[in-house]
Amino acid sequence: MTRDFDLLIIGAGPAGMAAALAAAPSGARIALIDDNPAPGGQIWRDGVQAQLPAGARRYRQALAAATNVQLFHSTRVVAVAGPRQLLLEDEAGAWRARYAKLILCTGARELLLPFPGWTLTGVTGAGGLQALIKGGVPVAGERLVVAGSGPLLLASAASAKKAGARLQCIAEQAPLAALTSFALQLPRWPGKLLQAAQLFDHQYRADSHVLAALGSERLEGVRLSQGGKIREIPCERLACGFGLIPNTQLGQALGCRIADQAIAVDDWQACSRDGHYAAGECTGFGGSELALVEGAIAGHAAVGEQDQVRALWPQRRRWQAFADQLARRFALAPRLRQLAAADTLVCRCEDVSYGEIAGRSDWVDAKLHSRCGMGACQGRVCGGAAEFLFGWPAPAPRTPLSPARIDSLVQLAEANEAD
């Protein structure tokens, strides 16, 4: 089956929702594709313990009222199936989407760095913990340490405390001087200042980072470096994240230029490939406010509404300035490259240790001597870690871009033969 659309949007987070709503008044046939059961992305994720903000509810209601926007939920992109065609897979099977214009709103994922014990049960990403709590995983009464870098640490800690976790420490690797400079800039964005004040916790510690997760079969404690001093904290849960990595795999597969780990775009959110746009965290992390305005710009640009795009440029500059502050003040310290021991796993899917790949020159060399990056996640976790640890460029995406059923791959092979 092949469906035709004027505008195909991949990702129904804030950027994708804003893009669809910006383009909808044009009357274009619009499809919004997302692998989650409902629109909202990770930041507005549904779940038994999720409480959607009013803005997220308004966007959902507006999408439901837009009769020319079709939402395809629980749908994954499997492969590029030809010129301006993607092979998609949902619960019913595989189908092809043919489009005139495409907007990539594929978001980002957490950067997870390997350290001794990071594979123990009870250790998750900071954003991963939020998702688990929204999904109903009980954390009440558990002692929690949150570690890594960035504002997500505070949000994750607040979510866990609200669910009954006993917060022991928030270990932020950035130095106090950087955090002070960031705080002094926050009055430029009053909403962010208020949010920071609401999320701040007295357990927050600057110049602190995880050294090891302690335990035999599951997490029993965490060893931290705090201001150069070693501290061990008993706990049942560790949420650890070192920022975000843009999801660029589909953009790479489509031939879009990648710069600074993100999909490169111009003032119109246009990619290097004609008729293709990108918005939100796949173009660089800046929070939901930046994602919303970038999505709106991409939506208007895709349907030729240039005046509406220009009117949004000042708003984008304002939130891009906030993103620049985030990137500068929460830059990862070089010492984090020294966390892993020789026997620390870097590739969890294939049990490949740091010592097995530390002397290799790049991804190809590492794969020739191990199965690094060849497991179920296709390098999405270890690839980001290896780029930070060794400076290796991210591995090129391979088909299928998502886990797919055999009949979907057969359909792709048949389509390729027909072409």
Tab-separated table of C-alpha atoms in Angstrom:
chain	number	residue	atom	x	y	z
A	1	MET	CA	0.000	0.000	0.000
A	2	THR	CA	1.242	3.500	-0.868
A	3	ARG	CA	-0.283	6.678	0.547
A	4	ASP	CA	0.373	10.122	-0.922
A	5	PHE	CA	0.812	13.314	1.114
A	6	ASP	CA	1.705	16.905	0.402
A	7	LEU	CA	3.591	17.114	3.686
A	8	LEU	CA	4.985	14.258	5.764
A	9	ILE	CA	6.154	15.057	9.317
A	10	ILE	CA	8.241	12.500	11.206
A	11	GLY	CA	7.914	12.884	14.968
A	12	ALA	CA	4.920	14.154	16.950
A	13	GLY	CA	6.738	15.883	19.768
A	14	PRO	CA	6.415	19.653	20.296
A	15	ALA	CA	8.243	20.464	17.025
A	16	GLY	CA	6.181	18.046	14.939
A	17	MET	CA	2.887	19.142	16.450
A	18	ALA	CA	3.740	22.814	15.887
A	19	ALA	CA	4.788	22.100	12.285
A	20	ALA	CA	1.532	20.302	11.509
A	21	LEU	CA	-0.616	23.058	13.023
A	22	ALA	CA	1.323	25.804	11.230
A	23	ALA	CA	0.877	24.090	7.860
A	24	ALA	CA	-2.713	22.905	8.392
A	25	PRO	CA	-4.537	26.147	7.384
A	26	SER	CA	-3.005	25.833	3.905
A	27	GLY	CA	-5.254	22.841	3.236
A	28	ALA	CA	-2.302	20.580	2.424
A	29	ARG	CA	-2.652	16.827	2.943
A	30	ILE	CA	-0.520	16.332	6.053
A	31	ALA	CA	0.596	13.139	7.778
A	32	LEU	CA	2.131	13.155	11.257
A	33	ILE	CA	4.093	9.968	12.022
A	34	ASP	CA	5.152	8.889	15.522
A	35	ASP	CA	6.111	5.622	17.187
A	36	ASN	CA	4.345	6.479	20.451
A	37	PRO	CA	0.662	5.770	21.166
A	38	ALA	CA	-0.153	9.498	21.416
A	39	PRO	CA	1.419	12.789	20.281
A	40	GLY	CA	3.674	14.713	22.640
A	41	GLY	CA	7.104	13.159	22.313
A	42	GLN	CA	9.189	12.356	25.368
A	43	ILE	CA	8.589	15.677	27.116
A	44	TRP	CA	4.776	15.346	26.882
A	45	ARG	CA	4.724	11.585	27.257
A	46	ASP	CA	1.561	9.756	28.318
A	47	GLY	CA	1.379	7.205	31.105
A	48	VAL	CA	-0.585	6.136	34.152
A	49	GLN	CA	1.265	8.675	36.316
A	50	ALA	CA	1.737	11.356	33.645
A	51	GLN	CA	0.182	14.789	34.085
A	52	LEU	CA	0.145	16.653	30.785
A	53	PRO	CA	0.597	20.434	30.969
A	54	ALA	CA	-2.177	22.646	29.635
A	55	GLY	CA	-0.122	23.534	26.550
A	56	ALA	CA	0.236	19.899	25.557
A	57	ARG	CA	-3.509	19.359	25.879
A	58	ARG	CA	-4.200	22.416	23.711
A	59	TYR	CA	-1.893	21.160	20.978
A	60	ARG	CA	-3.540	17.733	21.030
A	61	GLN	CA	-7.006	19.259	20.804
A	62	ALA	CA	-5.960	21.481	17.912
A	63	LEU	CA	-4.493	18.518	16.044
A	64	ALA	CA	-7.680	16.528	16.545
A	65	ALA	CA	-9.666	19.427	15.088
A	66	ALA	CA	-7.454	19.767	11.977
A	67	THR	CA	-9.309	17.611	9.466
A	68	ASN	CA	-6.485	17.628	6.899
A	69	VAL	CA	-3.905	16.297	9.388
A	70	GLN	CA	-3.741	12.511	9.749
A	71	LEU	CA	-1.955	11.192	12.829
A	72	PHE	CA	-0.352	7.775	12.443
A	73	HIS	CA	0.621	6.657	15.949
A	74	SER	CA	2.613	3.550	16.905
A	75	THR	CA	4.233	3.814	13.480
A	76	ARG	CA	7.971	3.490	12.811
A	77	VAL	CA	10.167	4.452	9.870
A	78	VAL	CA	11.847	1.302	8.587
A	79	ALA	CA	13.739	2.585	5.554
A	80	VAL	CA	14.030	5.064	2.720
A	81	ALA	CA	12.043	3.265	0.015
A	82	GLY	CA	12.816	5.446	-3.005
A	83	PRO	CA	12.755	9.090	-4.107
A	84	ARG	CA	10.542	10.932	-1.595
A	85	GLN	CA	9.216	7.665	-0.225
A	86	LEU	CA	9.561	6.032	3.191
A	87	LEU	CA	8.706	2.508	4.249
A	88	LEU	CA	6.699	2.609	7.477
A	89	GLU	CA	5.464	-0.116	9.792
A	90	ASP	CA	2.524	-0.069	12.191
A	91	GLU	CA	0.609	-2.740	14.084
A	92	ALA	CA	-1.163	-3.871	10.913
A	93	GLY	CA	1.907	-4.159	8.693
A	94	ALA	CA	4.177	-2.205	6.376
A	95	TRP	CA	3.188	0.554	3.949
A	96	ARG	CA	4.849	3.288	1.930
A	97	ALA	CA	4.388	7.043	2.311
A	98	ARG	CA	5.072	9.196	-0.734
A	99	TYR	CA	5.506	12.922	-0.104
A	100	ALA	CA	6.135	16.256	-1.788
A	101	LYS	CA	7.715	17.854	1.314
A	102	LEU	CA	9.139	16.309	4.499
A	103	ILE	CA	9.822	17.752	7.958
A	104	LEU	CA	12.082	15.796	10.297
A	105	CYS	CA	11.177	16.260	13.974
A	106	THR	CA	12.933	13.150	15.245
A	107	GLY	CA	14.011	14.581	18.590
A	108	ALA	CA	16.975	13.480	20.660
A	109	ARG	CA	18.072	10.734	23.018
A	110	GLU	CA	20.102	10.741	26.218
A	111	LEU	CA	23.878	10.588	26.172
A	112	LEU	CA	24.858	7.722	28.458
A	113	LEU	CA	28.540	7.435	29.358
A	114	PRO	CA	29.979	4.133	30.613
A	115	PHE	CA	31.358	3.863	34.133
A	116	PRO	CA	31.921	0.841	36.409
A	117	GLY	CA	28.559	-0.648	37.392
A	118	TRP	CA	26.409	1.341	34.962
A	119	THR	CA	24.737	-1.855	33.724
A	120	LEU	CA	23.487	-2.862	37.192
A	121	THR	CA	19.753	-3.215	37.745
A	122	GLY	CA	18.540	0.048	39.241
A	123	VAL	CA	20.682	2.301	37.012
A	124	THR	CA	18.806	4.202	34.291
A	125	GLY	CA	19.087	7.400	32.318
A	126	ALA	CA	17.730	10.570	33.916
A	127	GLY	CA	15.094	10.915	31.212
A	128	GLY	CA	14.600	7.166	31.294
A	129	LEU	CA	13.605	7.371	34.949
A	130	GLN	CA	10.993	9.998	34.117
A	131	ALA	CA	9.551	7.742	31.427
A	132	LEU	CA	9.460	4.766	33.801
A	133	ILE	CA	7.669	6.785	36.468
A	134	LYS	CA	5.102	8.081	33.968
A	135	GLY	CA	4.584	4.470	32.888
A	136	GLY	CA	3.783	3.422	36.449
A	137	VAL	CA	7.047	1.955	37.759
A	138	PRO	CA	6.949	2.360	41.576
A	139	VAL	CA	9.815	4.290	43.186
A	140	ALA	CA	8.164	5.216	46.493
A	141	GLY	CA	10.562	4.772	49.395
A	142	GLU	CA	13.590	4.130	47.190
A	143	ARG	CA	16.759	6.101	47.865
A	144	LEU	CA	17.722	7.955	44.680
A	145	VAL	CA	20.852	9.617	43.325
A	146	VAL	CA	20.625	11.686	40.122
A	147	ALA	CA	23.894	12.408	38.327
A	148	GLY	CA	25.208	13.784	35.050
A	149	SER	CA	24.673	17.214	33.537
A	150	GLY	CA	21.972	19.637	32.459
A	151	PRO	CA	18.524	20.833	33.554
A	152	LEU	CA	17.042	17.377	32.966
A	153	LEU	CA	18.627	16.267	36.248
A	154	LEU	CA	16.426	18.646	38.234
A	155	ALA	CA	13.296	17.657	36.320
A	156	SER	CA	14.022	13.947	36.803
A	157	ALA	CA	14.639	14.412	40.523
A	158	ALA	CA	11.412	16.394	40.932
A	159	SER	CA	9.392	13.701	39.139
A	160	ALA	CA	10.883	10.994	41.332
A	161	LYS	CA	10.321	12.927	44.568
A	162	LYS	CA	6.704	13.515	43.607
A	163	ALA	CA	6.366	9.744	43.116
A	164	GLY	CA	7.748	9.109	46.612
A	165	ALA	CA	11.467	8.538	46.019
A	166	ARG	CA	13.908	9.679	48.714
A	167	LEU	CA	16.371	11.965	46.949
A	168	GLN	CA	19.915	11.676	48.313
A	169	CYS	CA	21.879	13.836	45.893
A	170	ILE	CA	21.820	15.584	42.498
A	171	ALA	CA	25.391	15.455	41.190
A	172	GLU	CA	25.962	18.058	38.438
A	173	GLN	CA	29.337	17.816	36.735
A	174	ALA	CA	29.447	21.497	35.730
A	175	PRO	CA	31.516	23.743	38.010
A	176	LEU	CA	29.866	26.244	40.333
A	177	ALA	CA	31.196	29.215	38.335
A	178	ALA	CA	29.440	27.977	35.180
A	179	LEU	CA	26.182	27.371	37.035
A	180	THR	CA	26.351	30.820	38.627
A	181	SER	CA	26.874	32.434	35.226
A	182	PHE	CA	23.922	30.471	33.836
A	183	ALA	CA	21.691	31.507	36.757
A	184	LEU	CA	22.612	35.175	36.268
A	185	GLN	CA	21.412	34.955	32.644
A	186	LEU	CA	18.049	33.359	33.464
A	187	PRO	CA	16.152	36.655	34.035
A	188	ARG	CA	16.321	37.063	30.229
A	189	TRP	CA	13.805	34.189	30.117
A	190	PRO	CA	11.455	34.756	33.096
A	191	GLY	CA	9.584	31.507	32.551
A	192	LYS	CA	12.819	29.536	32.753
A	193	LEU	CA	13.846	31.430	35.893
A	194	LEU	CA	10.554	30.519	37.559
A	195	GLN	CA	10.898	26.908	36.434
A	196	ALA	CA	14.435	26.682	37.824
A	197	ALA	CA	13.296	28.145	41.149
A	198	GLN	CA	10.482	25.603	41.369
A	199	LEU	CA	12.712	22.632	40.510
A	200	PHE	CA	15.775	23.546	42.580
A	201	ASP	CA	16.553	21.158	45.418
A	202	HIS	CA	18.889	21.583	48.387
A	203	GLN	CA	20.565	18.268	47.469
A	204	TYR	CA	21.945	19.824	44.251
A	205	ARG	CA	25.758	19.722	44.122
A	206	ALA	CA	28.016	21.374	41.519
A	207	ASP	CA	31.390	19.983	40.399
A	208	SER	CA	30.165	16.464	41.187
A	209	HIS	CA	30.086	13.355	39.044
A	210	VAL	CA	29.587	9.630	39.330
A	211	LEU	CA	32.638	7.372	39.619
A	212	ALA	CA	30.972	3.989	40.002
A	213	ALA	CA	27.690	2.257	40.720
A	214	LEU	CA	28.179	-0.214	43.566
A	215	GLY	CA	26.566	-3.616	44.005
A	216	SER	CA	26.760	-7.253	42.955
A	217	GLU	CA	23.504	-8.139	41.177
A	218	ARG	CA	21.665	-4.846	41.575
A	219	LEU	CA	22.470	-1.309	42.651
A	220	GLU	CA	23.378	-0.888	46.312
A	221	GLY	CA	25.168	2.451	46.296
A	222	VAL	CA	26.972	5.122	44.287
A	223	ARG	CA	30.521	6.423	44.496
A	224	LEU	CA	30.745	10.135	43.630
A	225	SER	CA	33.441	12.732	43.267
A	226	GLN	CA	32.270	15.963	44.902
A	227	GLY	CA	34.641	18.882	44.644
A	228	GLY	CA	37.525	16.444	44.344
A	229	LYS	CA	36.489	14.419	47.414
A	230	ILE	CA	35.150	10.858	47.251
A	231	ARG	CA	31.710	10.159	48.714
A	232	GLU	CA	29.741	6.903	48.782
A	233	ILE	CA	25.953	7.020	49.114
A	234	PRO	CA	23.761	3.939	49.693
A	235	CYS	CA	20.813	3.916	47.286
A	236	GLU	CA	18.467	1.661	45.331
A	237	ARG	CA	18.246	3.796	42.190
A	238	LEU	CA	20.644	5.909	40.117
A	239	ALA	CA	19.436	8.125	37.259
A	240	CYS	CA	22.368	9.282	35.183
A	241	GLY	CA	22.381	11.354	31.986
A	242	PHE	CA	24.986	13.600	30.378
A	243	GLY	CA	22.826	15.654	28.058
A	244	LEU	CA	21.147	14.834	24.761
A	245	ILE	CA	22.200	13.635	21.310
A	246	PRO	CA	20.124	14.645	18.264
A	247	ASN	CA	18.473	11.742	16.434
A	248	THR	CA	19.924	12.214	12.964
A	249	GLN	CA	19.735	8.682	11.528
A	250	LEU	CA	16.816	9.323	9.185
A	251	GLY	CA	18.294	12.634	8.112
A	252	GLN	CA	21.568	10.900	7.286
A	253	ALA	CA	19.746	8.165	5.369
A	254	LEU	CA	17.979	10.848	3.317
A	255	GLY	CA	21.264	12.557	2.499
A	256	CYS	CA	20.836	15.642	4.678
A	257	ARG	CA	24.015	17.368	5.834
A	258	ILE	CA	25.030	16.797	9.460
A	259	ALA	CA	27.009	19.428	11.384
A	260	ASP	CA	28.005	19.390	15.077
A	261	GLN	CA	26.122	16.085	15.572
A	262	ALA	CA	22.828	17.650	14.384
A	263	ILE	CA	20.893	18.040	11.141
A	264	ALA	CA	22.082	21.293	9.554
A	265	VAL	CA	19.336	23.778	8.624
A	266	ASP	CA	19.104	27.335	7.287
A	267	ASP	CA	16.912	30.255	8.400
A	268	TRP	CA	13.841	28.506	6.942
A	269	GLN	CA	14.618	25.248	8.836
A	270	ALA	CA	15.439	23.763	5.417
A	271	CYS	CA	17.962	20.925	5.151
A	272	SER	CA	20.615	20.585	2.477
A	273	ARG	CA	18.239	18.383	0.455
A	274	ASP	CA	15.555	20.220	-1.495
A	275	GLY	CA	12.046	19.943	-0.059
A	276	HIS	CA	13.297	18.591	3.273
A	277	TYR	CA	13.149	20.486	6.570
A	278	ALA	CA	14.076	19.732	10.177
A	279	ALA	CA	13.048	21.218	13.514
A	280	GLY	CA	13.387	20.585	17.214
A	281	GLU	CA	16.083	18.647	18.986
A	282	CYS	CA	17.287	16.777	15.899
A	283	THR	CA	18.795	20.162	14.921
A	284	GLY	CA	20.257	20.778	18.391
A	285	PHE	CA	18.948	20.823	21.951
A	286	GLY	CA	17.241	23.965	23.228
A	287	GLY	CA	14.116	22.908	25.102
A	288	SER	CA	10.460	22.701	24.157
A	289	GLU	CA	10.075	26.447	23.553
A	290	LEU	CA	12.730	26.437	20.828
A	291	ALA	CA	11.318	23.219	19.385
A	292	LEU	CA	7.844	24.758	19.120
A	293	VAL	CA	8.980	27.870	17.257
A	294	GLU	CA	11.301	25.882	14.972
A	295	GLY	CA	8.452	23.503	14.182
A	296	ALA	CA	6.138	26.394	13.343
A	297	ILE	CA	8.790	27.930	11.063
A	298	ALA	CA	9.307	24.614	9.258
A	299	GLY	CA	5.549	24.118	8.839
A	300	HIS	CA	5.018	27.573	7.357
A	301	ALA	CA	8.096	27.276	5.140
A	302	ALA	CA	7.026	23.893	3.785
A	303	VAL	CA	3.760	25.369	2.478
A	304	GLY	CA	5.387	28.536	1.146
A	305	GLU	CA	4.231	31.005	3.795
A	306	GLN	CA	7.374	33.152	3.918
A	307	ASP	CA	5.906	36.156	5.727
A	308	GLN	CA	4.794	33.967	8.628
A	309	VAL	CA	8.279	32.479	8.795
A	310	ARG	CA	9.982	35.889	8.989
A	311	ALA	CA	7.599	36.963	11.746
A	312	LEU	CA	8.855	34.057	13.889
A	313	TRP	CA	12.575	34.709	13.460
A	314	PRO	CA	12.895	37.054	16.500
A	315	GLN	CA	11.212	34.461	18.728
A	316	ARG	CA	13.587	31.782	17.489
A	317	ARG	CA	16.615	34.027	18.137
A	318	ARG	CA	15.437	34.536	21.713
A	319	TRP	CA	15.226	30.827	22.439
A	320	GLN	CA	18.367	30.024	20.476
A	321	ALA	CA	20.222	32.350	22.833
A	322	PHE	CA	18.947	30.209	25.729
A	323	ALA	CA	20.116	27.068	23.923
A	324	ASP	CA	23.553	28.607	23.449
A	325	GLN	CA	23.776	29.297	27.188
A	326	LEU	CA	22.856	25.686	27.935
A	327	ALA	CA	25.512	24.340	25.605
A	328	ARG	CA	28.191	26.646	26.994
A	329	ARG	CA	27.516	26.351	30.728
A	330	PHE	CA	26.845	22.600	30.819
A	331	ALA	CA	29.692	21.530	28.517
A	332	LEU	CA	31.053	18.146	29.600
A	333	ALA	CA	34.406	18.159	31.388
A	334	PRO	CA	37.249	16.137	29.798
A	335	ARG	CA	37.643	14.149	33.031
A	336	LEU	CA	34.440	12.265	32.203
A	337	ARG	CA	36.374	10.461	29.460
A	338	GLN	CA	38.289	8.670	32.199
A	339	LEU	CA	35.306	7.094	33.992
A	340	ALA	CA	35.376	3.682	32.301
A	341	ALA	CA	37.775	0.936	33.411
A	342	ALA	CA	39.208	-1.592	30.959
A	343	ASP	CA	36.460	-4.129	31.774
A	344	THR	CA	33.596	-1.601	31.733
A	345	LEU	CA	31.097	-2.404	28.996
A	346	VAL	CA	30.711	0.274	26.347
A	347	CYS	CA	28.434	-1.698	24.005
A	348	ARG	CA	25.831	-3.343	26.234
A	349	CYS	CA	24.061	-5.125	23.385
A	350	GLU	CA	27.150	-7.135	22.414
A	351	ASP	CA	29.113	-7.094	25.713
A	352	VAL	CA	32.066	-5.168	24.300
A	353	SER	CA	34.323	-3.598	26.927
A	354	TYR	CA	36.219	-0.320	26.913
A	355	GLY	CA	39.536	-2.178	26.798
A	356	GLU	CA	38.566	-4.028	23.620
A	357	ILE	CA	38.056	-0.850	21.589
A	358	ALA	CA	40.110	1.858	23.329
A	359	GLY	CA	43.034	1.428	20.949
A	360	ARG	CA	40.998	1.354	17.734
A	361	SER	CA	41.033	4.167	15.199
A	362	ASP	CA	37.333	4.413	14.321
A	363	TRP	CA	34.023	2.530	14.142
A	364	VAL	CA	35.099	0.334	11.249
A	365	ASP	CA	38.263	-0.698	13.059
A	366	ALA	CA	36.283	-1.386	16.249
A	367	LYS	CA	33.755	-3.532	14.378
A	368	LEU	CA	36.515	-5.528	12.674
A	369	HIS	CA	37.833	-6.534	16.091
A	370	SER	CA	34.544	-6.765	18.029
A	371	ARG	CA	30.772	-6.520	17.540
A	372	CYS	CA	30.616	-2.962	18.914
A	373	GLY	CA	27.515	-1.164	17.634
A	374	MET	CA	26.105	-4.255	15.907
A	375	GLY	CA	23.412	-5.122	18.447
A	376	ALA	CA	19.742	-4.284	18.736
A	377	CYS	CA	20.249	-0.536	19.248
A	378	GLN	CA	22.541	-0.317	16.188
A	379	GLY	CA	25.018	1.935	17.972
A	380	ARG	CA	22.494	4.464	19.241
A	381	VAL	CA	23.799	4.138	22.820
A	382	CYS	CA	27.450	3.170	22.400
A	383	GLY	CA	27.807	5.386	19.318
A	384	GLY	CA	27.209	8.574	21.282
A	385	ALA	CA	29.494	7.376	24.058
A	386	ALA	CA	32.266	6.465	21.613
A	387	GLU	CA	32.026	9.842	19.912
A	388	PHE	CA	32.602	11.560	23.263
A	389	LEU	CA	35.240	9.092	24.489
A	390	PHE	CA	37.300	8.649	21.332
A	391	GLY	CA	36.160	11.367	18.914
A	392	TRP	CA	34.778	8.836	16.436
A	393	PRO	CA	32.060	10.208	14.131
A	394	ALA	CA	28.674	8.568	14.664
A	395	PRO	CA	28.197	5.329	12.694
A	396	ALA	CA	26.319	5.651	9.418
A	397	PRO	CA	22.711	4.409	9.653
A	398	ARG	CA	21.817	1.070	8.113
A	399	THR	CA	18.536	-0.424	6.970
A	400	PRO	CA	16.327	-1.185	8.800
A	401	LEU	CA	16.365	2.086	10.707
A	402	SER	CA	14.069	0.524	13.330
A	403	PRO	CA	13.477	-3.103	14.351
A	404	ALA	CA	11.089	-4.491	11.722
A	405	ARG	CA	9.134	-7.637	10.936
A	406	ILE	CA	10.407	-10.013	8.269
A	407	ASP	CA	7.456	-9.319	5.969
A	408	SER	CA	8.266	-5.592	6.080
A	409	LEU	CA	11.836	-6.280	4.973
A	410	VAL	CA	10.559	-8.594	2.243
A	411	GLN	CA	8.310	-5.802	0.986
A	412	LEU	CA	11.279	-3.414	0.954
A	413	ALA	CA	13.375	-5.900	-1.036
A	414	GLU	CA	10.561	-6.389	-3.540
A	415	ALA	CA	10.130	-2.640	-3.918
A	416	ASN	CA	13.858	-2.198	-4.517
A	417	GLU	CA	13.803	-4.910	-7.179
A	418	ALA	CA	10.827	-3.266	-8.890
A	419	ASP	CA	12.594	0.101	-8.940
